[in-house]
Amino acid sequence: MAHQSELIEEDILAYLKSHEEKTMLRFITCGSVDDGKSTLIGRLLWDSKMVFDDQLASLEADSKKVGTQGGAIDYALLLDGLQAEREQGITIDVAYRYFSTDKRKFIVADTPGHEQYTRNMITGASTAQVAIILVDARKGLLTQTRRHSYLVSLVGITHIVLAVNKMDLIDFNQQQFEAIKNDYEQFAASLGFGEITAIPLSALGGDNMIEPSANTPWYTGPTLMSYLENVPVDGDSRAEPFRMPVQWVNRPHLDFRGFCGTIAAGTIRQGDELRVAASGQTSRVARIVTMNGDLPEATAGQAVTLTLEDEIDISRGNMLSAPDAPPLHARHPEANLVWMHDQPLQPGQIYLVKTATAVTPGRVTAVQYAVDVNTLEQKQVRTLGLNEIGVVRLELDRPISFDPYRQNRQTGSVILIDRFSNATVAAGMIIAAAPMEPQSVQSAGLRLELSSAAGGLSRRITLSEAAVGSAGVSVVDLTGESAEPAFDVSSSFLDYLGKGNRILLRLRGLEQLQAVALLAYEQTLSFEFDRTAEGVSILLFKRGIVSGGRASGDDGTGI
């Protein structure tokens, strides 16, 4: 390395011990394109003496070849390693770097600024405790500044550094700095940040990075490194109610059955009582087993195997919790969703929903609203496209255990996975458990009217136009009907499906399927079949419909 601690040569064990006891801070840099995110991190690595000799030689050669500083050191090249990044001078993928000072260890994620790579940015932000929002002093707040700030608030980051970069290009003008600071604080007032610290910077020149700059005598706040070394890390999760998603049931022989997982929150001790969130059964901890032997207690972040005093049914995906503070357990969570796939969200389509260690088939039954990241205005939409953000309601085939994301990141986060390509299509942050669906649901331009025929032998569904406020999936629950349903098909019904909307019918069993199949055959409709714990679900739609320039129908795969 370019610099090494003298303690390494004098007492290597003492050096390793001091390094082990340092606290760890994870932070990200985000903002718009060319705001200087990679340069800022590169400068931090350079000034903290965390550049190896071979990296230094390579950096000098690359700066002359592909750098943007006229042959001088281009600190951004320490982060932008992909050929496409160096050719274009932009960040595409998330780059993680590790460094430390005498006070603290750091993991920093350099995230891309382009809108098309928002999904990469949300990945980097998901584990961070501090966000550095960069703003070009010449340009002020841009769309991506607002977008990234909103995403940062969604993932629960409360410590924000507003890094007003490139101050050297405006002659370190205090009035312009104050104007940007005031604009951002006004925009972020509703985002729920705990603190916003504005720092005037020149990442390229090192102003206010490590040492206070003589160019900003009017600024009396901390330097960037001073802030990162001293900012308090978020609350200790060891004091929270116990949570451990079960990852594996360890059964090496007849006399041992342990439940393996990483503790997501809380502390557990031998003899403590635990509750299985799904079944409500309780037992006490007999042993806390690790590779290095049994422990008297274990805390959040540790990977352990727990054995219980009683033989109760527990499998992968279950959650062990404190008996007096169990997690929510429901089939209908409501969540903030960031759509990360090129193909838009299809309400009603079956995805795999992954929460902690559980994977459950499920669907989005309704998009409550999308958020305009410029104004934070809520707008009514039918679906979500690439990088769009909205609040959705999920319906899962079986109940899952979870906490609101604001309370616990580990047990409150979800991802949606395409069943056939195995691609991650969305990331979600659970807000709460939604109330159960009613039997009749109204959707835009359509009212579902249910009426029983004489003698109760059939259930007849009439569909007519109505001026109501949302769109997407209308749900008709027929699981309580004893007879086969009958359908009246109107032109409004076909027009409704023709706009890309879908009908989700919940049936008691296969005996009710014939009427749905006949309806689909006569009206040239498509349907997707799914068996659930309560019965059968049928998603009815028109194939290949294009609405607003987007394909709304299914392409036929997975039917």
Coordinates of C-alpha atoms in Angstrom, one line a residue:
M1 CA 0.0 0.0 0.0
A2 CA 1.0 3.6 -0.4
H3 CA 1.0 3.9 3.4
Q4 CA 0.9 1.4 6.3
S5 CA 0.3 1.8 10.0
E6 CA 3.5 1.6 12.0
L7 CA 1.6 -0.7 14.4
I8 CA 1.6 -3.4 11.7
E9 CA 5.4 -3.7 11.9
E10 CA 5.6 -3.3 15.7
D11 CA 2.8 -5.6 16.9
I12 CA 0.6 -7.2 14.2
L13 CA -1.7 -8.8 16.8
A14 CA -2.4 -5.4 18.4
Y15 CA -3.1 -4.0 15.0
L16 CA -5.6 -6.7 14.1
K17 CA -7.2 -6.4 17.5
S18 CA -7.7 -2.6 17.1
H19 CA -9.1 -3.2 13.6
E20 CA -11.5 -5.8 14.9
E21 CA -13.0 -3.5 17.5
K22 CA -13.7 -0.6 15.2
T23 CA -17.3 0.1 14.3
M24 CA -18.4 -0.4 10.7
L25 CA -20.3 2.2 8.6
R26 CA -21.9 1.4 5.3
F27 CA -22.6 4.4 3.0
I28 CA -23.5 5.1 -0.6
T29 CA -23.0 8.0 -3.0
C30 CA -25.8 8.9 -5.2
G31 CA -27.1 11.7 -7.4
S32 CA -27.3 12.7 -11.0
V33 CA -24.9 11.9 -13.8
D34 CA -21.5 13.6 -13.7
D35 CA -22.1 15.0 -10.2
G36 CA -18.7 13.5 -9.2
K37 CA -19.7 10.4 -7.2
S38 CA -16.8 8.2 -8.4
T39 CA -14.3 11.0 -8.1
L40 CA -15.4 11.7 -4.5
I41 CA -14.9 8.1 -3.4
G42 CA -11.6 7.8 -5.3
R43 CA -10.4 10.9 -3.5
L44 CA -11.4 9.5 -0.1
L45 CA -9.5 6.3 -0.9
W46 CA -6.5 8.3 -2.0
D47 CA -6.4 10.7 0.9
S48 CA -7.0 7.9 3.5
K49 CA -3.9 6.1 2.0
M50 CA -5.9 3.0 0.9
V51 CA -4.4 2.7 -2.6
F52 CA -2.0 -0.2 -3.2
D53 CA 1.2 0.4 -5.1
D54 CA 0.1 -1.6 -8.1
Q55 CA -3.2 0.2 -8.2
L56 CA -1.4 3.5 -8.0
A57 CA 0.8 2.6 -11.0
S58 CA -2.2 1.4 -13.0
L59 CA -4.2 4.5 -12.0
E60 CA -1.5 6.8 -13.3
A61 CA -1.3 4.9 -16.6
D62 CA -5.1 4.8 -17.1
S63 CA -5.4 8.5 -16.2
K64 CA -3.2 9.3 -19.2
K65 CA -4.9 6.9 -21.5
V66 CA -8.7 7.2 -20.7
G67 CA -8.8 9.8 -17.9
T68 CA -10.9 13.0 -18.1
Q69 CA -8.4 15.3 -16.3
G70 CA -5.9 16.0 -19.1
G71 CA -3.4 13.4 -18.0
A72 CA -3.6 14.3 -14.3
I73 CA -4.8 11.7 -11.7
D74 CA -8.5 10.8 -12.4
Y75 CA -9.7 9.5 -9.1
A76 CA -12.9 8.2 -10.7
L77 CA -11.0 5.4 -12.4
L78 CA -10.5 3.7 -9.0
L79 CA -14.2 2.9 -9.1
D80 CA -15.1 2.8 -12.8
G81 CA -13.4 -0.4 -13.8
L82 CA -15.7 -1.6 -16.6
Q83 CA -14.6 -0.8 -20.2
A84 CA -18.0 0.6 -21.0
E85 CA -17.7 2.9 -17.9
R86 CA -14.3 4.2 -18.9
E87 CA -15.3 4.7 -22.5
Q88 CA -18.3 6.8 -21.6
G89 CA -17.0 8.4 -18.4
I90 CA -20.1 7.2 -16.4
T91 CA -20.9 4.6 -13.7
I92 CA -23.0 1.7 -14.8
D93 CA -22.8 -1.0 -12.1
V94 CA -22.5 -0.7 -8.3
A95 CA -18.9 -0.7 -7.1
Y96 CA -18.1 -1.5 -3.5
R97 CA -14.9 -0.4 -1.8
Y98 CA -13.5 -1.0 1.6
F99 CA -11.3 1.3 3.6
S100 CA -10.6 2.3 7.2
T101 CA -9.3 5.1 9.4
D102 CA -8.1 5.2 13.0
K103 CA -11.7 5.6 14.1
R104 CA -13.9 3.4 11.9
K105 CA -14.1 0.9 9.1
F106 CA -16.1 1.7 6.0
I107 CA -17.9 0.0 3.1
V108 CA -18.9 2.4 0.4
A109 CA -21.1 1.7 -2.6
D110 CA -20.6 3.9 -5.7
T111 CA -24.0 3.8 -7.4
P112 CA -24.9 4.9 -11.0
G113 CA -26.6 8.2 -11.7
H114 CA -28.4 7.4 -14.9
E115 CA -32.2 6.8 -14.6
Q116 CA -31.9 3.5 -16.5
Y117 CA -29.7 2.1 -13.8
T118 CA -32.0 3.0 -10.9
R119 CA -32.4 -0.7 -10.1
N120 CA -28.6 -0.8 -9.5
M121 CA -28.8 2.2 -7.2
I122 CA -31.5 0.6 -5.1
T123 CA -29.4 -2.5 -4.7
G124 CA -26.5 -0.5 -3.3
A125 CA -28.8 1.5 -1.0
S126 CA -30.5 -1.5 0.6
T127 CA -27.7 -2.1 3.1
A128 CA -26.5 1.5 3.7
Q129 CA -26.7 3.5 6.9
V130 CA -25.7 6.9 5.4
A131 CA -26.4 8.4 2.0
I132 CA -24.2 11.0 0.4
I133 CA -26.4 12.9 -2.1
L134 CA -24.1 14.7 -4.6
V135 CA -25.3 17.9 -6.3
D136 CA -23.3 19.8 -9.0
A137 CA -23.0 23.3 -7.7
R138 CA -23.5 24.7 -11.2
K139 CA -26.7 22.8 -11.9
G140 CA -28.5 22.5 -8.5
L141 CA -31.2 19.9 -7.9
L142 CA -32.0 17.6 -10.9
T143 CA -34.5 14.8 -11.5
Q144 CA -32.1 12.1 -10.4
T145 CA -31.3 14.0 -7.2
R146 CA -34.9 13.9 -6.3
R147 CA -35.4 10.3 -7.5
H148 CA -32.4 9.0 -5.5
S149 CA -33.5 11.0 -2.4
Y150 CA -36.9 9.4 -2.6
L151 CA -35.4 5.9 -3.0
V152 CA -33.1 6.5 -0.1
S153 CA -36.1 7.4 2.1
L154 CA -37.9 4.2 1.0
V155 CA -35.0 2.0 2.1
G156 CA -35.0 3.6 5.6
I157 CA -31.7 5.7 5.4
T158 CA -32.1 8.7 7.8
H159 CA -28.6 10.2 7.8
I160 CA -28.1 12.3 4.7
V161 CA -25.1 14.3 3.5
L162 CA -25.9 16.9 0.9
A163 CA -22.5 17.1 -0.8
V164 CA -22.6 20.3 -3.0
N165 CA -19.7 19.3 -5.3
K166 CA -17.6 21.2 -7.8
M167 CA -17.6 24.4 -5.7
D168 CA -14.3 25.4 -7.4
L169 CA -16.2 25.9 -10.6
I170 CA -18.4 28.6 -9.0
D171 CA -15.6 30.2 -7.1
F172 CA -16.9 28.8 -3.8
N173 CA -19.9 31.1 -3.9
Q174 CA -21.6 30.9 -0.5
Q175 CA -25.0 32.3 -1.7
Q176 CA -25.3 29.6 -4.4
F177 CA -24.4 26.9 -1.8
E178 CA -27.1 28.2 0.6
A179 CA -29.7 28.4 -2.2
I180 CA -29.0 24.7 -3.1
K181 CA -29.2 23.7 0.5
N182 CA -32.5 25.5 1.1
D183 CA -34.0 24.0 -2.1
Y184 CA -33.1 20.5 -1.0
E185 CA -34.3 20.9 2.5
Q186 CA -37.6 22.2 1.2
F187 CA -37.9 19.2 -1.2
A188 CA -36.9 16.6 1.4
A189 CA -39.1 18.0 4.2
S190 CA -41.7 15.2 3.7
L191 CA -39.2 12.3 3.2
G192 CA -38.7 11.7 6.9
F193 CA -34.9 12.1 7.1
G194 CA -33.5 12.3 10.6
E195 CA -30.8 14.9 9.7
I196 CA -29.4 16.6 6.6
T197 CA -25.8 17.9 6.7
A198 CA -24.8 20.1 3.8
I199 CA -21.1 20.3 3.0
P200 CA -19.5 22.4 0.2
L201 CA -16.9 20.3 -1.6
S202 CA -14.5 20.0 -4.4
A203 CA -13.9 16.3 -4.7
L204 CA -11.2 16.8 -7.4
G205 CA -9.3 19.4 -5.4
G206 CA -9.9 17.8 -2.0
D207 CA -11.7 20.9 -0.5
N208 CA -13.5 19.9 2.8
M209 CA -12.9 16.2 2.1
I210 CA -10.3 15.5 4.8
E211 CA -9.2 18.9 6.1
P212 CA -11.2 22.2 6.2
S213 CA -10.7 24.2 3.1
A214 CA -9.2 27.7 3.1
N215 CA -11.5 28.4 0.1
T216 CA -14.6 28.2 2.3
P217 CA -13.8 30.3 5.4
W218 CA -17.6 31.0 5.7
Y219 CA -18.3 27.2 6.3
T220 CA -17.9 26.1 9.9
G221 CA -19.4 22.6 9.7
P222 CA -17.6 19.2 9.6
T223 CA -15.5 17.9 6.7
L224 CA -16.8 14.9 4.9
M225 CA -14.4 12.4 6.6
S226 CA -15.0 13.9 10.0
Y227 CA -18.8 13.5 9.5
L228 CA -18.4 9.8 8.4
E229 CA -16.1 9.0 11.3
N230 CA -18.4 10.5 13.9
V231 CA -22.0 10.0 12.7
P232 CA -23.9 7.7 15.1
V233 CA -24.8 4.4 13.5
D234 CA -28.5 3.6 13.6
G235 CA -30.0 2.0 16.7
D236 CA -28.7 -1.3 18.0
S237 CA -31.0 -4.1 16.6
R238 CA -30.0 -6.3 19.5
A239 CA -32.5 -4.6 21.7
E240 CA -35.4 -5.2 19.3
P241 CA -37.8 -8.2 19.5
F242 CA -36.2 -11.4 18.5
R243 CA -36.4 -12.5 14.9
M244 CA -34.7 -15.4 13.1
P245 CA -35.9 -16.7 9.7
V246 CA -35.1 -20.4 9.5
Q247 CA -32.8 -21.1 6.6
W248 CA -32.2 -24.8 7.0
V249 CA -33.3 -27.6 9.3
N250 CA -30.1 -29.4 10.4
R251 CA -30.7 -33.1 10.9
P252 CA -27.3 -34.9 10.8
H253 CA -28.6 -37.9 12.9
L254 CA -31.6 -39.1 14.9
D255 CA -30.5 -37.4 18.1
F256 CA -30.1 -33.9 16.8
R257 CA -32.6 -31.5 15.1
G258 CA -31.5 -27.8 14.9
F259 CA -32.8 -24.8 13.1
C260 CA -30.2 -22.8 11.3
G261 CA -30.4 -19.1 10.4
T262 CA -29.0 -15.6 10.8
I263 CA -30.5 -13.6 13.7
A264 CA -32.3 -10.6 12.1
A265 CA -33.0 -8.8 15.4
G266 CA -32.8 -9.2 19.1
T267 CA -30.9 -11.4 21.5
I268 CA -31.5 -15.1 22.4
R269 CA -30.2 -17.0 25.4
Q270 CA -30.4 -20.6 26.5
G271 CA -33.8 -21.2 28.2
D272 CA -35.5 -18.4 26.5
E273 CA -39.0 -19.0 25.1
L274 CA -39.6 -18.8 21.4
R275 CA -42.7 -18.7 19.2
V276 CA -43.1 -20.1 15.7
A277 CA -44.8 -17.1 13.9
A278 CA -46.8 -19.3 11.5
S279 CA -48.3 -21.8 13.9
G280 CA -48.2 -19.9 17.2
Q281 CA -46.5 -22.9 18.9
T282 CA -43.9 -22.1 21.6
S283 CA -40.9 -23.9 23.0
R284 CA -37.7 -23.0 24.9
V285 CA -34.1 -22.9 23.6
A286 CA -32.1 -25.9 24.6
R287 CA -28.8 -25.1 22.9
I288 CA -27.3 -22.3 20.7
V289 CA -24.9 -24.2 18.5
T290 CA -22.1 -22.7 16.4
M291 CA -19.0 -24.1 14.6
N292 CA -16.9 -23.1 17.5
G293 CA -19.1 -24.7 20.2
D294 CA -22.2 -23.8 22.1
L295 CA -22.9 -20.2 23.2
P296 CA -24.8 -18.9 26.2
E297 CA -26.4 -16.2 24.1
A298 CA -26.4 -14.9 20.5
T299 CA -27.4 -11.5 19.0
A300 CA -28.4 -9.9 15.8
G301 CA -26.1 -10.6 12.9
Q302 CA -24.8 -14.0 14.2
A303 CA -25.4 -17.2 12.2
V304 CA -26.4 -19.9 14.7
T305 CA -28.3 -23.2 15.0
L306 CA -31.0 -23.4 17.7
T307 CA -32.3 -26.6 19.2
L308 CA -35.5 -26.6 21.1
E309 CA -36.8 -28.5 24.1
D310 CA -40.0 -29.6 22.3
E311 CA -40.5 -31.4 18.9
I312 CA -42.6 -28.9 16.9
D313 CA -43.1 -28.5 13.2
I314 CA -40.6 -25.9 11.8
S315 CA -39.3 -25.8 8.3
R316 CA -37.3 -23.5 6.0
G317 CA -39.1 -20.2 5.6
N318 CA -40.7 -20.2 9.1
M319 CA -39.7 -17.4 11.5
L320 CA -38.8 -17.8 15.1
S321 CA -39.8 -14.8 17.2
A322 CA -40.2 -13.5 20.7
P323 CA -43.5 -14.8 22.1
D324 CA -44.7 -11.5 23.4
A325 CA -43.9 -9.5 20.2
P326 CA -44.5 -11.7 17.2
P327 CA -44.3 -10.4 13.6
L328 CA -47.3 -9.9 11.3
H329 CA -48.6 -13.0 9.6
A330 CA -50.8 -12.4 6.6
R331 CA -51.4 -13.1 2.9
H332 CA -52.0 -9.5 1.8
P333 CA -49.1 -7.2 2.6
E334 CA -49.0 -3.7 1.2
A335 CA -45.6 -2.5 0.0
N336 CA -43.6 0.2 -1.7
L337 CA -42.4 -1.4 -5.0
V338 CA -39.6 -0.4 -7.3
W339 CA -40.0 -2.0 -10.6
M340 CA -36.7 -3.2 -12.0
H341 CA -37.6 -5.1 -15.3
D342 CA -37.9 -4.0 -18.9
Q343 CA -41.3 -5.6 -19.1
P344 CA -44.0 -3.7 -17.1
L345 CA -45.7 -5.1 -14.1
Q346 CA -48.7 -7.3 -15.0
P347 CA -51.3 -7.1 -12.1
G348 CA -52.6 -10.6 -11.5
Q349 CA -49.7 -12.4 -13.0
I350 CA -48.0 -14.9 -10.7
Y351 CA -44.5 -14.1 -9.5
L352 CA -42.4 -15.7 -6.8
V353 CA -42.3 -13.5 -3.8
K354 CA -39.2 -13.9 -1.6
T355 CA -39.2 -12.6 2.0
A356 CA -36.1 -13.5 4.1
T357 CA -35.9 -17.2 3.6
A358 CA -39.4 -17.9 2.4
V359 CA -40.4 -18.1 -1.3
T360 CA -44.1 -18.0 -2.0
P361 CA -46.1 -17.7 -5.3
G362 CA -48.1 -14.5 -5.3
R363 CA -49.4 -11.6 -7.4
V364 CA -49.9 -7.9 -7.4
T365 CA -53.7 -7.5 -7.2
A366 CA -53.7 -3.6 -7.3
V367 CA -51.4 -0.7 -7.9
Q368 CA -52.7 1.8 -5.4
Y369 CA -50.7 4.7 -6.9
A370 CA -47.3 5.6 -8.4
V371 CA -45.1 8.4 -7.2
D372 CA -43.9 11.3 -9.3
V373 CA -40.3 11.6 -8.0
N374 CA -40.1 15.3 -9.0
T375 CA -43.1 16.5 -7.0
L376 CA -43.8 13.4 -4.8
E377 CA -47.3 13.6 -6.2
Q378 CA -49.4 10.4 -6.1
K379 CA -50.8 9.4 -9.5
Q380 CA -53.3 6.7 -10.5
V381 CA -51.8 4.1 -12.9
R382 CA -52.6 0.7 -14.1
T383 CA -49.1 -0.7 -14.0
L384 CA -45.5 0.1 -13.2
G385 CA -42.8 0.3 -15.8
L386 CA -39.0 0.1 -15.6
N387 CA -37.7 2.2 -12.6
E388 CA -41.1 3.4 -11.6
I389 CA -42.1 3.4 -7.9
G390 CA -45.5 2.8 -6.5
V391 CA -47.5 1.4 -3.6
V392 CA -49.0 -2.0 -4.4
R393 CA -51.1 -4.7 -2.7
L394 CA -49.8 -8.2 -2.8
E395 CA -51.8 -11.5 -2.6
L396 CA -49.8 -14.6 -1.6
D397 CA -50.8 -18.2 -1.9
R398 CA -50.1 -18.7 1.8
P399 CA -49.5 -16.4 4.7
I400 CA -46.0 -15.1 5.4
S401 CA -44.3 -13.6 8.5
F402 CA -43.0 -10.1 8.2
D403 CA -42.4 -6.8 9.9
P404 CA -43.0 -3.3 8.5
Y405 CA -39.8 -2.3 6.7
R406 CA -39.4 0.8 8.9
Q407 CA -39.1 -1.5 11.9
N408 CA -36.8 -4.2 10.5
R409 CA -35.1 -4.2 7.1
Q410 CA -34.3 -7.9 7.2
T411 CA -37.9 -9.1 7.7
G412 CA -39.7 -6.3 5.9
S413 CA -38.1 -6.5 2.5
V414 CA -39.4 -8.5 -0.5
I415 CA -38.3 -9.2 -4.0
L416 CA -40.4 -10.4 -6.9
I417 CA -38.9 -13.0 -9.2
D418 CA -40.1 -14.1 -12.6
R419 CA -41.0 -17.8 -12.4
F420 CA -39.6 -18.7 -15.8
S421 CA -36.5 -16.5 -16.4
N422 CA -35.7 -16.4 -12.6
A423 CA -35.0 -12.7 -13.1
T424 CA -35.5 -10.3 -10.1
V425 CA -38.2 -7.9 -11.5
A426 CA -39.0 -5.8 -8.4
A427 CA -37.8 -4.9 -4.9
G428 CA -40.3 -4.0 -2.2
M429 CA -40.5 -2.5 1.2
I430 CA -43.5 -3.8 3.2
I431 CA -45.6 -1.0 4.8
A432 CA -48.3 -3.1 6.6
A433 CA -50.7 -5.9 6.3
A434 CA -53.6 -4.9 4.0
P435 CA -57.2 -5.7 5.0
M436 CA -58.9 -8.7 3.3
E437 CA -60.4 -8.3 -0.1
P438 CA -64.2 -7.9 -0.3
Q439 CA -66.2 -10.2 -2.5
S440 CA -67.0 -7.5 -4.9
V441 CA -64.3 -5.0 -6.0
Q442 CA -64.9 -1.9 -8.1
S443 CA -62.4 -0.8 -10.8
A444 CA -62.2 2.0 -13.3
G445 CA -64.9 1.9 -15.9
L446 CA -66.4 -1.3 -14.5
R447 CA -68.7 -2.4 -11.7
L448 CA -69.0 -6.0 -10.8
E449 CA -72.5 -6.8 -9.7
L450 CA -73.1 -10.2 -8.1
S451 CA -76.6 -11.7 -7.9
S452 CA -78.0 -15.1 -7.1
A453 CA -80.4 -16.9 -9.4
A454 CA -83.7 -18.4 -8.3
G455 CA -83.2 -21.3 -5.9
G456 CA -79.6 -20.5 -5.3
L457 CA -78.5 -22.8 -8.1
S458 CA -76.1 -20.4 -9.7
R459 CA -74.3 -17.2 -9.2
R460 CA -74.7 -14.7 -12.0
I461 CA -72.2 -11.9 -12.7
T462 CA -73.3 -8.8 -14.5
L463 CA -70.7 -6.3 -15.6
S464 CA -71.5 -2.6 -16.4
E465 CA -69.8 0.7 -16.9
A466 CA -69.2 2.9 -13.8
A467 CA -67.2 6.0 -13.1
V468 CA -64.9 5.0 -10.3
G469 CA -61.3 5.7 -9.6
S470 CA -58.7 2.9 -10.1
A471 CA -57.8 0.2 -12.6
G472 CA -55.8 -3.0 -12.9
V473 CA -57.3 -6.2 -11.4
S474 CA -60.9 -6.7 -10.4
V475 CA -61.4 -9.6 -7.9
V476 CA -64.5 -11.8 -7.7
D477 CA -64.5 -14.3 -4.9
L478 CA -66.8 -17.3 -5.5
T479 CA -65.2 -19.7 -3.0
G480 CA -68.3 -19.5 -0.8
E481 CA -70.7 -20.5 -3.6
S482 CA -72.2 -24.0 -3.6
A483 CA -73.2 -24.0 -7.3
E484 CA -71.5 -23.5 -10.6
P485 CA -71.4 -19.8 -11.5
A486 CA -73.0 -18.3 -14.6
F487 CA -71.8 -15.2 -16.4
D488 CA -73.6 -12.4 -18.4
V489 CA -71.1 -11.0 -20.9
S490 CA -71.6 -7.3 -21.9
S491 CA -69.7 -5.1 -24.3
S492 CA -68.4 -3.2 -21.3
F493 CA -66.8 -6.3 -20.0
L494 CA -64.9 -6.9 -23.3
D495 CA -63.9 -3.3 -23.5
Y496 CA -62.6 -3.4 -20.0
L497 CA -60.4 -6.4 -20.8
G498 CA -59.4 -4.8 -24.1
K499 CA -57.8 -1.9 -22.2
G500 CA -55.4 -4.3 -20.6
N501 CA -57.3 -4.9 -17.3
R502 CA -57.7 -8.3 -15.8
I503 CA -60.3 -10.2 -13.8
L504 CA -59.2 -12.5 -11.0
L505 CA -61.8 -15.1 -10.1
R506 CA -61.4 -17.2 -6.9
L507 CA -63.1 -20.5 -7.2
R508 CA -63.8 -23.1 -4.6
G509 CA -62.7 -26.0 -6.8
L510 CA -62.5 -27.5 -10.2
E511 CA -66.3 -28.0 -10.4
Q512 CA -66.6 -24.3 -10.9
L513 CA -63.9 -24.2 -13.6
Q514 CA -66.2 -25.2 -16.5
A515 CA -68.1 -22.0 -16.5
V516 CA -65.0 -19.9 -16.6
A517 CA -63.4 -22.0 -19.4
L518 CA -66.6 -21.7 -21.4
L519 CA -66.6 -18.0 -21.0
A520 CA -63.0 -17.7 -22.1
Y521 CA -63.7 -20.0 -25.2
E522 CA -66.7 -18.1 -26.3
Q523 CA -65.2 -14.6 -26.0
T524 CA -61.7 -15.6 -27.2
L525 CA -60.1 -14.8 -23.9
S526 CA -57.0 -16.2 -22.2
F527 CA -56.7 -17.4 -18.6
E528 CA -54.0 -18.5 -16.2
F529 CA -54.7 -21.2 -13.7
D530 CA -53.3 -21.3 -10.2
R531 CA -54.1 -23.6 -7.3
T532 CA -54.0 -22.0 -3.8
A533 CA -54.6 -23.2 -0.3
E534 CA -58.2 -21.8 -0.4
G535 CA -59.1 -23.3 -3.8
V536 CA -58.4 -22.2 -7.4
S537 CA -57.6 -18.8 -8.9
I538 CA -58.2 -17.9 -12.5
L539 CA -56.8 -14.8 -14.1
L540 CA -58.9 -13.8 -17.1
F541 CA -57.4 -11.4 -19.7
K542 CA -57.1 -10.6 -23.4
R543 CA -53.8 -11.7 -24.9
G544 CA -51.4 -9.3 -26.7
I545 CA -53.3 -6.0 -25.8
V546 CA -51.2 -2.9 -26.2
S547 CA -52.2 0.0 -24.0
G548 CA -50.2 3.3 -23.8
G549 CA -47.5 1.8 -26.0
R550 CA -47.0 -1.2 -23.7
A551 CA -48.0 -4.8 -24.1
S552 CA -50.6 -5.5 -21.5
G553 CA -51.4 -9.1 -22.4
D554 CA -49.4 -12.2 -21.7
D555 CA -47.1 -13.6 -24.4
G556 CA -48.4 -17.1 -23.8
T557 CA -45.5 -18.4 -21.7
G558 CA -46.6 -20.0 -18.4
I559 CA -50.2 -20.5 -19.2

